[in-house]
Tab-separated table of C-alpha atoms and ligand atoms in Angstrom:
chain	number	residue	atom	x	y	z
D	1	UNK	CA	-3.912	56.427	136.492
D	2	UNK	CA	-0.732	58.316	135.577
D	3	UNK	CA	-0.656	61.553	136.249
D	4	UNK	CA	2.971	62.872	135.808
D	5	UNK	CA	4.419	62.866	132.600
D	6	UNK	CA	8.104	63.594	131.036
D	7	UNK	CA	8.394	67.013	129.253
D	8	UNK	CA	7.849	67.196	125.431
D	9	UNK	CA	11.445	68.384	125.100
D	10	UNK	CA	12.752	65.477	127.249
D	11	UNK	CA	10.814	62.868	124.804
D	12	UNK	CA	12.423	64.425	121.745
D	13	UNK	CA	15.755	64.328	123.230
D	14	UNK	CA	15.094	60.683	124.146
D	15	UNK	CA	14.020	60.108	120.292
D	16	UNK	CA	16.956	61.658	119.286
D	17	UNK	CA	19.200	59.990	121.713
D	18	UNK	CA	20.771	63.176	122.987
D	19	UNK	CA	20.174	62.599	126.343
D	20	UNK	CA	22.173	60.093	128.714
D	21	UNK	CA	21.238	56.737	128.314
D	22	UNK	CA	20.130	56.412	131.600
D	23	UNK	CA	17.748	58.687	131.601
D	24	UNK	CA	16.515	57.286	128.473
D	25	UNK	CA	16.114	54.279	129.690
D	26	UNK	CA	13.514	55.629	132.472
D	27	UNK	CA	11.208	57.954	130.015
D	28	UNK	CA	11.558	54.339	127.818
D	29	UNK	CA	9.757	52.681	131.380
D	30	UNK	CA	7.427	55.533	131.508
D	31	UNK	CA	6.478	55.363	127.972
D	32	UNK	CA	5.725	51.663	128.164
D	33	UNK	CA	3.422	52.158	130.895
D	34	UNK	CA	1.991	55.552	129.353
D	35	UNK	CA	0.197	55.313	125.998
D	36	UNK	CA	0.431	58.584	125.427
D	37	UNK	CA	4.076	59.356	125.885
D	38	UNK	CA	4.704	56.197	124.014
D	39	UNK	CA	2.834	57.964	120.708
D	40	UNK	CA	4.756	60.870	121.573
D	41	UNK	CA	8.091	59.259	121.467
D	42	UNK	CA	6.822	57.402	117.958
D	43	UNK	CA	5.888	60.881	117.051
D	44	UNK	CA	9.760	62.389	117.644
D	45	UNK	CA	11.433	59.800	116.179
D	46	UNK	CA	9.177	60.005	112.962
D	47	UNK	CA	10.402	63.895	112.973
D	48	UNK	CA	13.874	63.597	113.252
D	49	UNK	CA	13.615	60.898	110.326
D	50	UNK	CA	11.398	63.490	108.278
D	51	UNK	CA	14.242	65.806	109.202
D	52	UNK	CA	17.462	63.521	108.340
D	53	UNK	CA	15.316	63.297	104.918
D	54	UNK	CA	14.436	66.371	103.962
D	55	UNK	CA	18.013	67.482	104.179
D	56	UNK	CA	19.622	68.874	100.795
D	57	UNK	CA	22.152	65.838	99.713
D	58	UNK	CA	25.681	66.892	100.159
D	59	UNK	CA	28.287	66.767	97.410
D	60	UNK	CA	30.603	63.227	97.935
D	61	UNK	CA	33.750	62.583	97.050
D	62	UNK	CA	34.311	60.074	93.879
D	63	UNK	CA	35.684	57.542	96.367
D	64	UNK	CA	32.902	57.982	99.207
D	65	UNK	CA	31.064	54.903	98.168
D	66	UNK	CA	34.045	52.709	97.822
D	67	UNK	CA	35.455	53.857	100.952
D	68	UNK	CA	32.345	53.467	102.921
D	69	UNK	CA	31.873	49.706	101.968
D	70	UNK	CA	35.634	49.130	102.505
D	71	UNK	CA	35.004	49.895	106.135
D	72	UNK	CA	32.032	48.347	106.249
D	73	UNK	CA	34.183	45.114	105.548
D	74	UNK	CA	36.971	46.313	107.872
D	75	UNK	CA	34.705	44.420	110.729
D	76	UNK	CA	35.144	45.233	114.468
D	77	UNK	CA	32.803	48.432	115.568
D	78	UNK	CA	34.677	51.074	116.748
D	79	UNK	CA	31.891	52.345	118.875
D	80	UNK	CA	31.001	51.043	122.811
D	81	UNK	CA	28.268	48.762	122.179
D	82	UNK	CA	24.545	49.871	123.199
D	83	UNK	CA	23.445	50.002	126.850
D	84	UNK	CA	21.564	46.717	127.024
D	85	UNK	CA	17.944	47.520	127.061
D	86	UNK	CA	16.251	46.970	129.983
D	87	UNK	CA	13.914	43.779	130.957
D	88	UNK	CA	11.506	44.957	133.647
D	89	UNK	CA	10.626	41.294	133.947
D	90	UNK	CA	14.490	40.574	134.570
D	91	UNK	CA	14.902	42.758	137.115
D	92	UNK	CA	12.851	40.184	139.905
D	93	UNK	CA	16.540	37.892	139.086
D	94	UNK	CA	18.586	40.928	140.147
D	95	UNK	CA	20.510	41.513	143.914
D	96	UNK	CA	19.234	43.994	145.929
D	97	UNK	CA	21.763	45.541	148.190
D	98	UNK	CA	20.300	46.671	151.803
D	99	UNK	CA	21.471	50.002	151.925
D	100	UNK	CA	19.198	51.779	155.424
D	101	UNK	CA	16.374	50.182	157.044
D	102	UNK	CA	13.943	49.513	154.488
D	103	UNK	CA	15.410	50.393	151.896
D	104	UNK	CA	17.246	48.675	149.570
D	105	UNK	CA	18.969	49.773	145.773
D	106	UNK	CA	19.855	47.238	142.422
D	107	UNK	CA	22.528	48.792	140.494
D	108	UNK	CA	21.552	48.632	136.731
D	109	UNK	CA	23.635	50.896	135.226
D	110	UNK	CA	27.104	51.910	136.100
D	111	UNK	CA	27.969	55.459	135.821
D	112	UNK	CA	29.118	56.303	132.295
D	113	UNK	CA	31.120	59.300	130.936
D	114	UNK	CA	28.241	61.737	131.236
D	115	UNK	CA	28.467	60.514	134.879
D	116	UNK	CA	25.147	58.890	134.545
D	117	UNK	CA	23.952	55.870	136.414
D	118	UNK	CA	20.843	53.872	136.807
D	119	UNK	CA	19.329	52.136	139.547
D	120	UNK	CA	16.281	50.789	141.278
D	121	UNK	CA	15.759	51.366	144.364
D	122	UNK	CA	13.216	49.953	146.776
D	123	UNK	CA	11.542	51.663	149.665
D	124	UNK	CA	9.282	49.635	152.229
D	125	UNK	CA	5.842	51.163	153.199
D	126	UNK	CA	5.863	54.409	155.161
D	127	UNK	CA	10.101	55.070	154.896
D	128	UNK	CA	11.750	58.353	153.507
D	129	UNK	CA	15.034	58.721	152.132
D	130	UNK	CA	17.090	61.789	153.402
D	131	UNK	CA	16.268	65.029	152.489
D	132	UNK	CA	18.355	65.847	149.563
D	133	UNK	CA	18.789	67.997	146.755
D	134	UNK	CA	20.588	67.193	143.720
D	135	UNK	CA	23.890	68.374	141.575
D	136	UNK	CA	22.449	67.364	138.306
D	137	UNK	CA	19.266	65.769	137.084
D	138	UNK	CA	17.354	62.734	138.130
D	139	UNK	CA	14.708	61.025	136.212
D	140	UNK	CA	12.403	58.424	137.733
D	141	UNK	CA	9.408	56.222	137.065
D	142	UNK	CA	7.495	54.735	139.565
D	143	UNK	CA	7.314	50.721	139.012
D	144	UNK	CA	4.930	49.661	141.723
D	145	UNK	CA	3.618	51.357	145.031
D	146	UNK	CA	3.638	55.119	144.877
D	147	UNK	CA	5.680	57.683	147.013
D	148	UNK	CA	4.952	61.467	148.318
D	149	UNK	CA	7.666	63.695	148.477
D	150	UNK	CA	5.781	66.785	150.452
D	151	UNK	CA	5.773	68.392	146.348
D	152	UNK	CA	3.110	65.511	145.036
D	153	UNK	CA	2.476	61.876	144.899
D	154	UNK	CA	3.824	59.806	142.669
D	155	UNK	CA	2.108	55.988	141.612
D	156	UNK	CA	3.170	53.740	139.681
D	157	UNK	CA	3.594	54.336	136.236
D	158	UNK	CA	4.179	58.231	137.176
D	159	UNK	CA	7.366	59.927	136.036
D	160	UNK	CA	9.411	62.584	137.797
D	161	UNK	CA	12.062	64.995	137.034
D	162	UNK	CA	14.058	66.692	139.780
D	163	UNK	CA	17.162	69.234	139.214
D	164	UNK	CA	19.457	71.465	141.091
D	165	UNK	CA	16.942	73.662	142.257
D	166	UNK	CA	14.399	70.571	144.085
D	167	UNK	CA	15.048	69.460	147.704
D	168	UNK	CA	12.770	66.879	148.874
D	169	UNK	CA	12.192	64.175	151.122
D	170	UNK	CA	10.793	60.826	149.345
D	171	UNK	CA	8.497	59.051	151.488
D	172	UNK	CA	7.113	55.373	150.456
D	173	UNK	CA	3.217	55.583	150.937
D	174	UNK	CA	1.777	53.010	152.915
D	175	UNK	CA	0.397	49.543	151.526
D	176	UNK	CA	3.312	48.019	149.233
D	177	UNK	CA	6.284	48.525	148.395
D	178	UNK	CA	7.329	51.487	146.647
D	179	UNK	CA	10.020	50.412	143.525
D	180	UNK	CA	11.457	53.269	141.342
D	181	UNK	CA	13.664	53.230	138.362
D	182	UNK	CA	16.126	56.196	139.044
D	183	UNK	CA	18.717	57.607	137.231
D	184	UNK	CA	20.946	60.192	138.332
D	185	UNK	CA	23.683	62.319	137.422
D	186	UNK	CA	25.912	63.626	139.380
D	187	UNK	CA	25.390	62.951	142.990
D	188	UNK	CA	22.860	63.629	145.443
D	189	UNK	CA	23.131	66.392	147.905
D	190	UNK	CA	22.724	65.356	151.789
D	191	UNK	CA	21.540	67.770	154.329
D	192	UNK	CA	22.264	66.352	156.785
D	193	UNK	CA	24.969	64.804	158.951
D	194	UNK	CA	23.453	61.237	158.803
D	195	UNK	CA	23.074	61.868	154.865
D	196	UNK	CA	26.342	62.947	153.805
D	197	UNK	CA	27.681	59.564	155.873
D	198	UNK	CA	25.302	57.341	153.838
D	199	UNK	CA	26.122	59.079	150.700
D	200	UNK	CA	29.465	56.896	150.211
D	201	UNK	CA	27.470	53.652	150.890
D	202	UNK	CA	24.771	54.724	148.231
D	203	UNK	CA	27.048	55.310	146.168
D	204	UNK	CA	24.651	57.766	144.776
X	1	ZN	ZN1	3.341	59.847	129.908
């Protein structure tokens, strides 16, 4: 059963696609594995259409039409393309990087100009990360296996949102592996020694 949801204002900003897209990509996991944040996702986007419609039409310029096709023909987007969207099932073909003891991370993402990434990472039964804290948000959704980070316990399908203000210390519950989509931006905060010297090999 999922118990830990994204916040309303973080599934219209997904709808809208205001936020990074890495952290879209994880309330996107969540929602496929949550009914009801899926409906409320459906439900934003159907508002900001009702919005984009119910907006008075602006005056054009004689041209605009004429213009508008003639870079329609013009070929070759300007724009990056999308983020690829991401195949849960594909992720089984992807290589995991050993990164501590029992624990292991699968870059997904790279970090993009809003100095986002996305990654899974892998814990084995009963291991914590670090203690950390955090310079910017983090978004994750538990996959399989569930965690406890001394705050609440998180199983699969359950989404969490950390910022500045949350130190915590992860901790894989026993039974199965716990995998979590994660994206971060910014970097993670160490506390300690041992933590800001495995920072550079995280990457993170
Ligand atoms: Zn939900």
């Amino acid at each position: 059963m999922i118990n830990h949801h994204p916040a309303e204002a973080s599934l219209i900003a997904c709808a809208a696609g205001t936020m990074p897209v890495a952290h879209a990509r994880v309330i996107e996991a969540h929602a496929a594995l949550c009914p009801v944040c899926a409906s409320g996702l459906r439900a934003a986007e159907a508002a900001g259409g009702a919005l984009l419609e119910a907006l008075p039409p602006a005056p054009m310029a004689p041209d605009a039409l004429a213009r508008a096709l003639a870079r329609l023909d013009a070929a070759a987007p300007e724009s990056a393309p999308a983020a690829p969207a991401l195949d849960l099932a594909a992720l089984a073909s992807g290589r995991w990087r050993r990164v501590a003891p029992g624990i292991a991370i699968m870059k997904l993402l790279a970090r993009d100009a809003t100095d986002s990434r996305l990654d899974l990472i892998r814990v084995a039964p009963g291991r914590a990360l670090l203690t950390h804290g955090h310079t910017g948000p983090e978004s994750t959704c538990v996959l399989s296996g569930a965690f406890s980070d001394g705050i609440g316990t998180f199983a699969t399908g359950d989404f969490m949102a950390a910022d500045a203000a949350l130190d915590h210390t992860p901790r894989a519950l026993p039974g199965e592996d716990c995998i979590c989509l994660i994206a971060t931006t910014h970097h993670l905060r160490p506390h300690s020694w041992l933590g800001r010297l495995v920072r550079p090999l995280l990457g993170m």
